[in-house]
Coordinates of C-alpha atoms and ligand atoms in Angstrom, one line a residue:
M28 CA -0.2 -1.0 112.9
E29 CA -1.2 2.5 114.7
S30 CA -4.5 2.6 112.7
M31 CA -5.1 -1.1 113.7
M32 CA -4.4 -0.1 117.6
A33 CA -7.0 3.2 116.9
E34 CA -9.6 0.4 115.0
Q35 CA -9.2 -1.4 118.4
H36 CA -9.4 1.5 120.8
S37 CA -12.6 3.0 119.3
L38 CA -14.4 -0.8 119.1
L39 CA -13.4 -1.6 123.1
L40 CA -14.7 2.1 124.0
N41 CA -17.7 2.2 122.2
S42 CA -18.9 -1.1 123.1
A43 CA -18.0 0.1 127.0
R44 CA -20.6 2.9 126.4
L45 CA -22.8 0.1 126.1
F46 CA -22.4 -1.2 129.9
P47 CA -22.0 1.6 132.1
L48 CA -21.0 0.7 136.2
P49 CA -24.1 0.6 137.9
H50 CA -23.8 3.7 140.5
G51 CA -22.6 2.9 143.8
M52 CA -21.7 -0.5 143.5
I53 CA -18.1 -1.9 144.2
F54 CA -17.4 -5.3 142.8
S55 CA -14.8 -7.5 144.7
Y56 CA -13.6 -11.1 143.2
G57 CA -14.1 -13.3 145.6
T58 CA -13.6 -16.9 146.6
A59 CA -14.5 -17.8 142.8
G60 CA -14.8 -15.0 140.8
F61 CA -17.5 -12.1 140.9
R62 CA -20.9 -12.5 142.5
A63 CA -23.8 -9.9 143.2
D64 CA -27.4 -9.6 142.2
G65 CA -27.9 -10.7 138.4
S66 CA -29.6 -7.1 137.4
K67 CA -26.4 -5.1 138.3
L68 CA -23.4 -7.4 136.7
L69 CA -24.0 -6.3 132.9
S70 CA -20.7 -4.4 133.4
T71 CA -19.5 -6.3 135.1
V72 CA -19.4 -9.6 132.8
F73 CA -19.0 -7.4 130.0
R74 CA -15.8 -6.5 131.4
A75 CA -14.8 -10.1 132.2
G76 CA -15.5 -11.1 128.7
V77 CA -12.9 -8.3 127.6
L78 CA -10.6 -9.8 130.4
A79 CA -11.0 -13.1 129.2
A80 CA -10.1 -12.2 125.7
L81 CA -6.9 -10.8 126.9
R82 CA -6.7 -13.8 128.9
S83 CA -6.7 -16.4 125.8
L84 CA -4.4 -13.8 123.7
R85 CA -1.8 -14.0 126.4
T86 CA -1.8 -17.8 126.9
G87 CA -2.2 -18.6 123.2
S88 CA -4.9 -21.0 124.3
T89 CA -8.4 -21.5 124.9
V90 CA -9.9 -20.1 128.3
G91 CA -13.7 -20.3 129.7
L92 CA -16.5 -17.8 130.6
M93 CA -19.2 -19.6 133.0
I94 CA -22.4 -17.3 134.1
T95 CA -23.1 -18.9 136.9
A96 CA -23.7 -17.8 141.0
S97 CA -23.7 -21.6 141.8
H98 CA -25.7 -22.0 145.3
N99 CA -26.7 -18.7 145.9
P100 CA -30.4 -17.4 145.4
I101 CA -31.8 -17.2 141.9
G102 CA -31.5 -13.5 141.9
D103 CA -27.7 -13.7 142.3
N104 CA -25.5 -14.3 139.2
G105 CA -22.0 -14.4 138.5
I106 CA -19.4 -15.0 136.5
K107 CA -16.2 -17.6 136.6
I108 CA -13.1 -17.7 134.6
A109 CA -11.4 -20.9 133.6
D110 CA -7.7 -21.0 132.5
P111 CA -6.2 -22.9 129.7
D112 CA -5.9 -26.4 132.1
G113 CA -9.6 -25.8 132.7
G114 CA -8.8 -24.8 136.8
M115 CA -9.8 -21.2 137.8
M116 CA -7.9 -18.1 136.6
T117 CA -4.6 -17.7 138.3
Q118 CA -4.7 -15.6 141.1
D119 CA -2.0 -13.2 139.9
W120 CA -4.5 -12.0 137.4
E121 CA -7.6 -11.1 140.1
P122 CA -6.4 -7.3 141.0
S123 CA -6.6 -6.6 137.6
A124 CA -9.8 -8.2 137.0
E125 CA -10.9 -6.0 140.4
A126 CA -9.3 -3.0 138.7
L127 CA -11.3 -3.4 135.5
A128 CA -14.8 -4.5 136.9
N129 CA -14.4 -1.2 139.0
A130 CA -13.1 1.4 136.3
P131 CA -15.5 4.0 137.2
D132 CA -16.1 4.9 133.2
P133 CA -15.7 3.8 129.8
Q134 CA -12.6 5.8 128.9
S135 CA -10.8 4.5 132.0
F136 CA -12.1 0.9 131.3
V137 CA -10.1 1.6 127.9
E138 CA -6.9 3.0 129.5
L139 CA -6.6 0.5 132.0
V140 CA -7.5 -2.7 129.3
F141 CA -4.1 -0.9 127.1
S142 CA -2.2 -0.6 130.3
F143 CA -2.9 -3.8 131.3
A144 CA -2.0 -5.6 128.3
K145 CA 1.2 -3.3 127.7
E146 CA 2.4 -5.1 131.3
E147 CA 1.5 -8.5 130.5
G148 CA 2.8 -8.0 126.8
I149 CA -0.3 -8.7 125.0
S150 CA 0.0 -7.0 121.5
L151 CA -3.6 -5.6 120.6
G152 CA -5.3 -5.2 117.2
G153 CA -5.7 -8.7 115.5
E154 CA -2.1 -10.0 115.0
R155 CA -3.4 -13.1 116.8
S156 CA -6.7 -14.5 117.8
A157 CA -8.4 -15.4 121.0
E158 CA -11.0 -17.8 121.8
I159 CA -13.2 -18.2 124.5
L160 CA -15.9 -20.9 125.6
L161 CA -19.1 -19.5 127.1
G162 CA -21.6 -21.6 129.5
R163 CA -24.3 -20.4 131.6
D164 CA -26.7 -22.0 134.3
T165 CA -30.1 -21.7 134.0
R166 CA -30.8 -18.5 135.9
P167 CA -33.0 -16.0 134.2
T168 CA -30.5 -13.3 133.7
G169 CA -28.3 -15.6 132.5
E170 CA -29.3 -15.1 128.5
A171 CA -28.7 -11.3 128.8
L172 CA -25.7 -11.8 130.6
L173 CA -23.9 -13.9 128.1
Q174 CA -24.8 -11.7 125.6
A175 CA -22.9 -9.0 127.5
A176 CA -20.0 -11.3 128.0
K177 CA -20.0 -12.1 123.9
Q178 CA -19.8 -8.2 123.5
G179 CA -16.8 -8.0 125.7
I180 CA -14.9 -10.7 124.2
E181 CA -15.8 -9.8 120.8
A182 CA -14.9 -6.0 121.7
I183 CA -11.3 -7.4 121.7
V184 CA -10.4 -7.7 117.6
G185 CA -9.9 -11.3 116.8
S186 CA -11.3 -12.7 119.5
V187 CA -14.0 -15.8 119.0
A188 CA -16.7 -16.4 121.7
L189 CA -18.5 -19.9 121.3
D190 CA -21.6 -20.4 123.0
M191 CA -21.6 -24.2 124.5
G192 CA -25.0 -23.2 126.2
V193 CA -26.9 -23.9 129.1
V194 CA -23.9 -26.2 131.0
T195 CA -22.6 -27.2 134.4
T196 CA -20.0 -25.2 135.8
P197 CA -17.4 -28.5 135.4
Q198 CA -18.5 -29.7 132.1
L199 CA -17.4 -26.0 131.1
H200 CA -14.0 -26.2 132.9
W201 CA -14.0 -30.0 130.9
M202 CA -14.3 -28.5 127.7
V203 CA -11.4 -26.0 128.2
R204 CA -9.2 -28.5 129.5
R205 CA -9.8 -30.9 126.4
K206 CA -10.1 -28.1 123.6
N207 CA -6.3 -27.0 124.9
M208 CA -5.7 -30.6 124.6
G209 CA -6.5 -30.8 121.0
V210 CA -9.1 -33.7 121.9
R211 CA -13.2 -33.7 121.4
T212 CA -15.3 -31.2 123.8
S213 CA -18.9 -31.9 123.1
E214 CA -21.2 -32.4 125.9
N215 CA -21.9 -36.0 124.2
D216 CA -17.9 -36.9 124.3
Y217 CA -18.4 -35.4 128.5
F218 CA -21.2 -37.8 128.8
M219 CA -19.6 -40.6 126.5
Q220 CA -16.0 -40.3 128.6
L221 CA -18.1 -40.3 132.0
S222 CA -20.4 -43.2 131.3
E223 CA -17.6 -45.6 129.6
S224 CA -15.1 -45.1 132.5
F225 CA -18.0 -45.6 135.1
R226 CA -19.2 -48.7 133.3
C227 CA -15.0 -49.8 133.0
L228 CA -15.0 -49.5 136.9
M229 CA -18.2 -51.3 137.5
N230 CA -16.6 -54.5 135.4
L231 CA -13.8 -54.5 137.5
C232 CA -15.7 -54.7 140.6
P233 CA -14.5 -58.1 142.5
K234 CA -17.2 -60.6 141.7
G235 CA -19.7 -61.6 143.7
I236 CA -20.1 -58.5 145.3
E237 CA -21.7 -57.3 142.1
T238 CA -24.2 -59.4 142.8
N239 CA -25.1 -60.5 146.5
G240 CA -28.2 -57.9 146.7
S241 CA -26.5 -55.8 149.5
I242 CA -26.3 -52.9 147.7
D243 CA -29.5 -50.9 146.8
S244 CA -29.1 -49.7 143.2
R245 CA -31.4 -46.7 144.2
L246 CA -30.3 -43.2 144.1
I247 CA -32.5 -40.5 144.4
V248 CA -30.9 -37.2 143.7
D249 CA -31.6 -33.7 144.3
G250 CA -30.7 -31.5 141.5
A251 CA -31.4 -28.4 143.3
N252 CA -34.0 -27.1 140.7
G253 CA -31.0 -26.3 138.5
V254 CA -28.7 -27.6 135.5
G255 CA -27.1 -30.7 137.2
G256 CA -30.5 -32.8 137.3
D257 CA -31.2 -32.0 133.8
K258 CA -28.0 -33.2 132.8
L259 CA -28.0 -36.3 135.0
E260 CA -31.5 -37.0 133.9
Q261 CA -29.2 -37.2 130.0
L262 CA -26.4 -38.9 131.4
K263 CA -28.4 -41.5 133.2
K264 CA -29.6 -42.9 130.0
L265 CA -26.0 -44.1 129.4
L266 CA -25.5 -45.6 132.8
L267 CA -26.2 -49.7 133.8
G268 CA -26.4 -50.9 137.1
L269 CA -27.6 -47.8 138.2
N270 CA -31.2 -47.0 139.4
I271 CA -31.2 -43.4 139.4
Q272 CA -34.1 -41.0 140.2
V273 CA -33.9 -37.2 139.7
R274 CA -35.9 -34.9 141.7
N275 CA -35.7 -30.9 141.8
S276 CA -34.3 -30.7 138.1
S277 CA -34.9 -27.4 136.7
K278 CA -36.7 -29.1 133.7
H279 CA -39.7 -30.1 136.2
G280 CA -40.2 -26.5 136.3
Q281 CA -41.6 -26.4 139.8
G282 CA -39.2 -25.2 142.3
I283 CA -36.9 -22.3 142.5
L284 CA -33.1 -22.7 142.2
N285 CA -31.4 -23.3 145.1
E286 CA -34.7 -22.5 147.1
G287 CA -35.2 -25.0 149.9
V288 CA -33.1 -27.5 147.9
G289 CA -29.3 -28.1 146.8
A290 CA -25.8 -29.2 148.5
D291 CA -25.6 -25.8 150.1
Y292 CA -28.8 -26.0 152.2
V293 CA -28.6 -29.7 153.1
Q294 CA -25.3 -29.6 154.1
K295 CA -25.2 -26.3 156.0
G296 CA -29.0 -26.9 157.7
R297 CA -28.2 -30.3 157.8
V298 CA -32.0 -30.8 156.6
S299 CA -33.7 -33.0 154.0
P300 CA -34.1 -30.6 150.8
C301 CA -37.7 -30.0 149.1
C302 CA -39.4 -33.4 147.9
F303 CA -37.8 -35.7 150.2
G304 CA -39.6 -37.0 153.0
P305 CA -40.8 -40.2 155.1
K306 CA -41.1 -42.3 152.1
D307 CA -37.2 -42.1 151.3
I308 CA -36.2 -43.2 154.5
G309 CA -33.2 -45.7 154.3
L310 CA -32.7 -45.0 150.8
R311 CA -29.4 -43.4 149.5
C312 CA -30.0 -39.4 148.6
A313 CA -27.7 -36.9 147.1
S314 CA -27.7 -33.5 146.6
F315 CA -26.0 -31.1 143.7
D316 CA -25.4 -27.3 143.9
G317 CA -27.1 -24.7 141.2
D318 CA -24.2 -25.0 139.0
A319 CA -23.4 -28.7 139.9
D320 CA -19.8 -28.5 141.2
R321 CA -21.0 -29.8 144.7
L322 CA -22.0 -33.0 146.0
V323 CA -23.1 -34.2 149.3
Y324 CA -24.6 -37.7 150.2
F325 CA -27.2 -37.7 152.6
R326 CA -30.0 -40.4 154.1
I327 CA -33.5 -39.5 155.8
S328 CA -33.1 -39.9 159.3
E329 CA -35.4 -43.1 160.8
A330 CA -36.2 -40.9 163.6
N331 CA -37.5 -37.7 162.5
S332 CA -37.9 -37.3 158.9
N333 CA -36.9 -33.3 158.6
S334 CA -33.4 -34.5 159.8
I335 CA -30.5 -36.3 157.7
D336 CA -27.3 -38.3 158.2
L337 CA -25.2 -36.1 156.3
V338 CA -22.6 -37.6 154.3
D339 CA -20.7 -34.4 153.5
G340 CA -17.4 -33.8 151.2
D341 CA -14.9 -34.9 154.0
K342 CA -16.3 -38.3 154.1
I343 CA -16.6 -38.6 150.2
L344 CA -12.7 -37.4 150.3
S345 CA -12.1 -40.3 152.8
L346 CA -14.4 -42.9 150.8
F347 CA -11.9 -42.1 147.6
A348 CA -8.7 -42.2 149.7
L349 CA -9.4 -45.3 150.7
F350 CA -10.7 -46.7 147.7
M351 CA -7.3 -45.4 146.1
K352 CA -5.0 -46.6 148.7
E353 CA -6.3 -49.8 148.4
Q354 CA -5.3 -50.2 144.6
L355 CA -1.7 -48.3 145.3
Q356 CA -1.2 -51.5 147.7
I357 CA -2.3 -54.0 145.4
L358 CA -0.1 -52.7 142.8
N359 CA 2.6 -52.1 144.9
K360 CA 2.1 -55.6 146.4
S361 CA 3.1 -57.3 143.6
D362 CA 6.0 -54.9 143.1
S363 CA 7.5 -56.3 146.3
Q364 CA 7.4 -60.0 145.0
G365 CA 9.8 -58.6 142.1
L366 CA 7.2 -58.8 139.7
N367 CA 7.4 -55.4 138.5
D368 CA 9.0 -51.9 139.3
V369 CA 7.4 -50.0 142.1
L370 CA 5.3 -47.7 141.3
I371 CA 6.1 -45.1 143.2
S372 CA 3.6 -42.3 143.8
R373 CA 3.3 -39.1 145.8
V374 CA -0.2 -39.0 147.5
G375 CA -1.5 -36.0 149.0
V376 CA -5.1 -34.9 150.5
V377 CA -6.1 -31.2 150.8
Q378 CA -8.4 -29.6 152.9
T379 CA -9.7 -26.7 154.6
A380 CA -10.3 -25.6 158.0
Y381 CA -14.3 -26.4 157.5
A382 CA -13.2 -30.4 157.5
N383 CA -14.4 -32.3 160.3
G384 CA -11.5 -33.0 162.8
A385 CA -12.7 -36.6 162.5
S386 CA -11.5 -37.2 159.1
T387 CA -8.7 -35.2 159.0
D388 CA -7.7 -38.0 162.0
Y389 CA -9.2 -40.3 159.7
L390 CA -7.2 -39.4 156.7
K391 CA -3.9 -39.4 158.7
K392 CA -4.6 -42.8 160.3
L393 CA -4.5 -43.9 156.6
G394 CA -0.9 -43.0 156.4
L395 CA -1.9 -39.7 154.1
E396 CA -0.1 -36.6 154.0
V397 CA -2.8 -33.6 155.1
A398 CA -2.4 -29.6 153.8
V399 CA -4.9 -27.3 154.3
T400 CA -5.5 -24.2 152.4
P401 CA -8.0 -21.4 152.9
T402 CA -11.6 -21.7 151.5
G403 CA -11.6 -21.8 147.8
V404 CA -11.6 -24.2 144.9
K405 CA -8.8 -22.1 143.5
Y406 CA -6.4 -22.2 146.6
L407 CA -7.4 -26.5 147.1
H408 CA -6.9 -27.1 143.5
K409 CA -3.5 -25.6 143.1
K410 CA -2.4 -27.5 146.0
A411 CA -3.5 -30.6 145.1
A412 CA -1.5 -30.5 141.6
E413 CA 1.8 -30.8 143.9
Y414 CA 1.2 -34.6 144.0
D415 CA 1.6 -37.5 141.5
I416 CA -2.4 -38.3 143.3
G417 CA -3.5 -35.3 144.7
F418 CA -7.3 -35.5 146.7
Y419 CA -8.9 -32.1 147.5
F420 CA -12.4 -31.9 148.7
E421 CA -14.2 -29.1 151.0
A422 CA -16.7 -30.3 153.6
N423 CA -19.1 -28.6 151.8
G424 CA -18.5 -31.2 148.6
H425 CA -16.4 -29.2 145.8
G426 CA -13.9 -31.2 145.0
T427 CA -12.2 -33.9 143.0
I428 CA -8.8 -36.1 142.5
L429 CA -5.9 -34.9 140.3
F430 CA -3.7 -37.2 138.6
S431 CA 0.2 -35.6 137.7
E432 CA 0.7 -36.4 133.7
D433 CA 4.1 -38.2 135.0
F434 CA 2.4 -40.3 137.2
L435 CA -0.4 -41.1 134.5
I436 CA 2.3 -41.9 132.0
K437 CA 3.9 -44.8 134.2
L438 CA 0.9 -46.3 135.1
Q439 CA -0.3 -46.6 131.5
G440 CA 2.8 -48.5 131.0
K441 CA 2.6 -50.5 134.3
S442 CA -0.9 -51.4 132.8
N443 CA 0.3 -52.4 129.8
D444 CA 3.0 -54.6 130.9
L445 CA 1.1 -56.5 133.4
A446 CA -1.5 -56.8 130.1
F447 CA 1.2 -58.6 128.7
S448 CA 2.8 -60.8 131.8
N449 CA -0.2 -60.9 134.2
A450 CA -3.2 -60.4 132.5
G451 CA -6.7 -60.5 134.7
S452 CA -4.3 -60.2 137.8
E453 CA -5.4 -58.3 140.7
S454 CA -2.2 -56.2 140.0
H455 CA -3.6 -55.6 136.6
K456 CA -6.8 -54.4 137.8
A457 CA -5.8 -52.0 140.2
A458 CA -4.1 -50.6 137.4
L459 CA -7.0 -50.5 134.9
R460 CA -9.5 -49.1 137.9
L461 CA -6.9 -46.2 138.8
L462 CA -6.5 -45.7 134.8
A463 CA -10.3 -45.4 135.1
V464 CA -10.6 -43.1 137.9
S465 CA -8.5 -40.8 136.2
K466 CA -10.8 -40.4 133.2
L467 CA -14.0 -40.6 135.3
I468 CA -13.1 -37.9 137.8
N469 CA -13.0 -34.2 136.3
Q470 CA -9.4 -33.1 136.0
A471 CA -10.1 -29.5 136.0
V472 CA -12.6 -28.8 139.0
G473 CA -14.7 -30.3 141.6
D474 CA -17.4 -32.1 139.4
A475 CA -20.9 -33.5 141.2
L476 CA -22.2 -35.9 138.0
S477 CA -18.3 -37.1 138.0
G478 CA -18.0 -37.5 141.8
L479 CA -21.4 -39.2 142.0
L480 CA -20.4 -41.6 139.6
L481 CA -16.9 -42.8 141.4
V482 CA -19.0 -43.0 144.9
E483 CA -21.3 -45.1 143.5
A484 CA -18.6 -47.6 142.0
V485 CA -16.4 -47.4 144.9
L486 CA -19.6 -48.0 147.3
Q487 CA -20.2 -51.4 144.7
Y488 CA -16.6 -52.5 144.6
M489 CA -16.4 -52.1 148.7
G490 CA -20.1 -54.1 148.6
W491 CA -21.1 -51.2 151.1
S492 CA -24.1 -49.9 151.6
L493 CA -24.7 -46.0 153.3
Q494 CA -24.7 -47.4 156.6
N495 CA -21.1 -48.6 156.1
W496 CA -19.9 -45.6 154.6
I497 CA -21.6 -43.5 157.4
E498 CA -19.4 -45.6 159.9
L499 CA -16.3 -44.9 158.2
Y500 CA -15.6 -42.5 161.3
D501 CA -17.9 -40.4 163.4
D502 CA -18.0 -36.8 162.5
L503 CA -17.2 -34.6 165.7
P504 CA -20.4 -32.4 166.2
S505 CA -20.4 -29.3 164.6
R506 CA -22.2 -25.6 163.8
Q507 CA -22.4 -23.2 161.0
L508 CA -23.9 -20.3 161.1
K509 CA -23.8 -16.9 159.0
V510 CA -23.8 -13.5 160.4
K511 CA -24.6 -10.5 158.6
V512 CA -22.5 -7.7 159.1
A513 CA -22.1 -3.8 157.5
D514 CA -18.9 -4.6 156.1
R515 CA -17.5 -8.2 155.7
S516 CA -14.1 -6.8 154.6
A517 CA -13.5 -5.7 158.2
V518 CA -12.4 -9.2 158.6
I519 CA -8.9 -10.4 158.0
T520 CA -7.8 -13.8 158.8
T521 CA -4.5 -15.8 158.8
N522 CA -3.4 -19.3 158.9
A523 CA -5.4 -20.8 156.6
E524 CA -8.5 -18.8 157.8
T525 CA -8.2 -20.0 161.6
Q526 CA -7.0 -16.7 163.5
V527 CA -8.5 -13.3 163.0
L528 CA -6.0 -10.7 162.6
Q529 CA -8.4 -8.2 162.6
P530 CA -11.0 -6.4 163.9
Y531 CA -8.1 -6.6 167.1
G532 CA -9.8 -8.1 170.0
L533 CA -12.2 -10.6 168.2
Q534 CA -9.1 -13.6 167.8
E535 CA -8.7 -13.4 171.8
A536 CA -12.9 -13.4 172.2
I537 CA -13.1 -16.7 169.9
D538 CA -10.1 -18.1 172.2
F539 CA -11.9 -17.3 175.5
E540 CA -15.7 -19.0 174.3
T541 CA -13.4 -22.1 172.7
G542 CA -11.4 -22.8 175.7
K543 CA -14.6 -23.6 177.3
Y544 CA -15.6 -26.6 175.8
H545 CA -14.2 -30.3 175.2
R546 CA -12.4 -30.5 171.7
G547 CA -13.7 -27.0 171.2
R548 CA -12.8 -25.7 167.8
C549 CA -14.0 -22.2 166.3
F550 CA -13.0 -20.2 163.4
V551 CA -14.8 -17.0 161.4
R552 CA -13.9 -15.7 158.0
P553 CA -16.0 -13.5 155.8
S554 CA -17.3 -15.0 152.5
G555 CA -16.2 -14.6 149.0
T556 CA -19.7 -15.5 147.7
E557 CA -22.1 -14.0 150.0
D558 CA -22.2 -10.7 151.9
I559 CA -22.1 -12.4 155.4
I560 CA -19.3 -13.6 158.0
R561 CA -19.2 -17.6 158.7
V562 CA -18.5 -19.1 161.9
Y563 CA -17.7 -22.7 162.4
A564 CA -17.5 -24.4 165.4
E565 CA -16.6 -28.1 166.7
A566 CA -17.1 -29.6 170.0
S567 CA -17.6 -33.0 171.9
S568 CA -21.1 -32.5 171.9
Q569 CA -24.4 -31.0 169.4
E570 CA -25.0 -28.8 172.3
A571 CA -21.9 -27.7 172.9
A572 CA -20.9 -26.9 169.0
D573 CA -24.2 -25.0 168.8
S574 CA -23.3 -22.9 171.7
L575 CA -19.9 -22.3 171.0
A576 CA -21.3 -21.3 167.6
R577 CA -23.8 -19.0 169.0
S578 CA -21.4 -17.2 171.4
V579 CA -18.7 -16.4 168.9
S580 CA -21.5 -15.0 166.7
H581 CA -22.2 -12.6 169.2
H582 CA -19.3 -11.5 169.3
V583 CA -18.6 -10.8 165.9
D584 CA -22.1 -9.0 165.9
R585 CA -20.3 -7.1 168.9
F586 CA -17.2 -6.2 167.3
L587 CA -18.6 -5.3 163.8
G588 CA -21.7 -3.6 165.1
F589 CA -24.1 -5.6 163.4
K590 CA -27.9 -4.8 164.5
T591 CA -30.1 -7.8 163.0
P592 CA -30.1 -10.9 164.8
H593 CA -27.6 -13.9 163.0
H594 CA -29.4 -16.9 161.5
L595 CA -28.8 -20.8 161.3
T596 CA -28.5 -22.2 158.2
Ligands
G16_8 C1 -17.8 -21.4 145.7 C2 -15.9 -21.8 145.9 C3 -16.0 -22.9 146.8 C4 -16.2 -22.1 148.2 C5 -17.7 -21.6 148.0 C6 -18.1 -20.8 149.7 O1 -18.6 -22.3 145.6 O2 -15.9 -22.4 144.5 O3 -14.4 -23.2 146.8 O4 -16.0 -23.3 149.3 O5 -17.7 -20.7 147.3 O6 -17.2 -19.9 149.6 P1 -17.2 -18.7 150.6 O7 -17.2 -19.4 151.9 O8 -16.3 -17.7 150.6 O9 -18.5 -18.2 150.5 P2 -19.9 -22.1 144.3 O10 -20.3 -23.3 145.0 O11 -20.6 -21.0 145.3 O12 -19.0 -21.6 143.5

């Protein structure tokens, strides 16, 4: 045993020496893992590899490591860690992840690893084995970082890294979840599951609507010059009933990842991405981010081809909520006539402070419980998992629908009963639709590919054009700004990030400005993925929202001593 420990110690120390901490850098575990200039991340990714191996040993299950900086510029990179259920790594481990990433030298890193393993009851030295699925997006620093992650994993005796190649973040999370369920995990399995459940939903569309020609089957998708466009090119070959054209896919090789393209650019700036213009007026368009875990829709505006009508995560959520509620009603209506047992379900929606006030009003009018969490999938996902059916979406396009295991078992049972007693009835079809949604929409994390297919299937079911969807409710005018500051950690917030605690006095200034505007709402928070403070403002007119955002940005400048001008994004 002692010699095994000694072997483990020296393997870890020798490997850690190959990845020294860059001078003067401090790494923080942000909204979605570590993120920084890709050339500075070798030690962080190596250490995250070690951490992932420890997580796998601790849970006795496969975990995942995704090398990506998602919506950030191409020069950045980062790492997201997936827990055995496919969700983000448990928040309990974040402080240790940060401590390991910042250990000043190899020796202290190794000491920390051993003491953390002891605290967590993990026995090092080869008694158990760990398995980690690795993936990366298309960034140029990805391959070198992936090798660093592998070396980190292999520095824990008995650990195995399986390289899944260039994948979207949601694909990797999906693979981890499936692996731990003991079912097939290949990319082909992923494509098959999506295409088959999509086909099933399309086949369950009411007859007549399917063929009435009111819905344009054309859809143009901006792939952010990243991995998502490439994967959609593959997936679309398996899809019937959709005419998808992919632009800005990394394989086309012309544009730069996330530069003037992608969901973040489109949603924050409310502008069309590169390669979209007047020729696309009136067409249904969608945009992914760099690792395809965000989805927004848009339409080139008729009045000005540089501006767009945006359909953001809030409206995707509202469309899904409306559809799902209708299916549950159909199902339970037959029950109230005494045909079957009522399928009790606790349905809830989770949003963040960025949710447009009009969307929250709409969801509440649908009779849904709406919860608010801080920004970050890790918070929203956890909350949504408390419901039988939990919807979560951030306005920026991150989101999914979670089904509890218990509910799915009951739903399957009910569908089987109906197939026997009332096959082909509306309630039977509603049960089948709900089951198909649970297979189509990624249960591990928000997924632009599966989200897009569900949007398309729901629009088809409703017989809705993009215009019908846009008219679901009118967004309150809003504006988001970024303010560069010397130290973003100086801003501390509370109440799901809607109130500033520090610096003292900033909240009073925000309240004062907000009070000047009809239906004014404004908050500021430090980004956990970029070195900036984000400012969000909402008001009854666009001019008022812009003006509120600007004046609050000036206060942020004033309080945090920033010298260069902030800019609209
Ligand atoms: C990540 C998180 C999202 C969050 C976004 C922005 O997205 O997964 O939940 O909304 O960062 O966070 P922040 O405002 O703190 O910068 P992504 O797409 O960049 O991985």
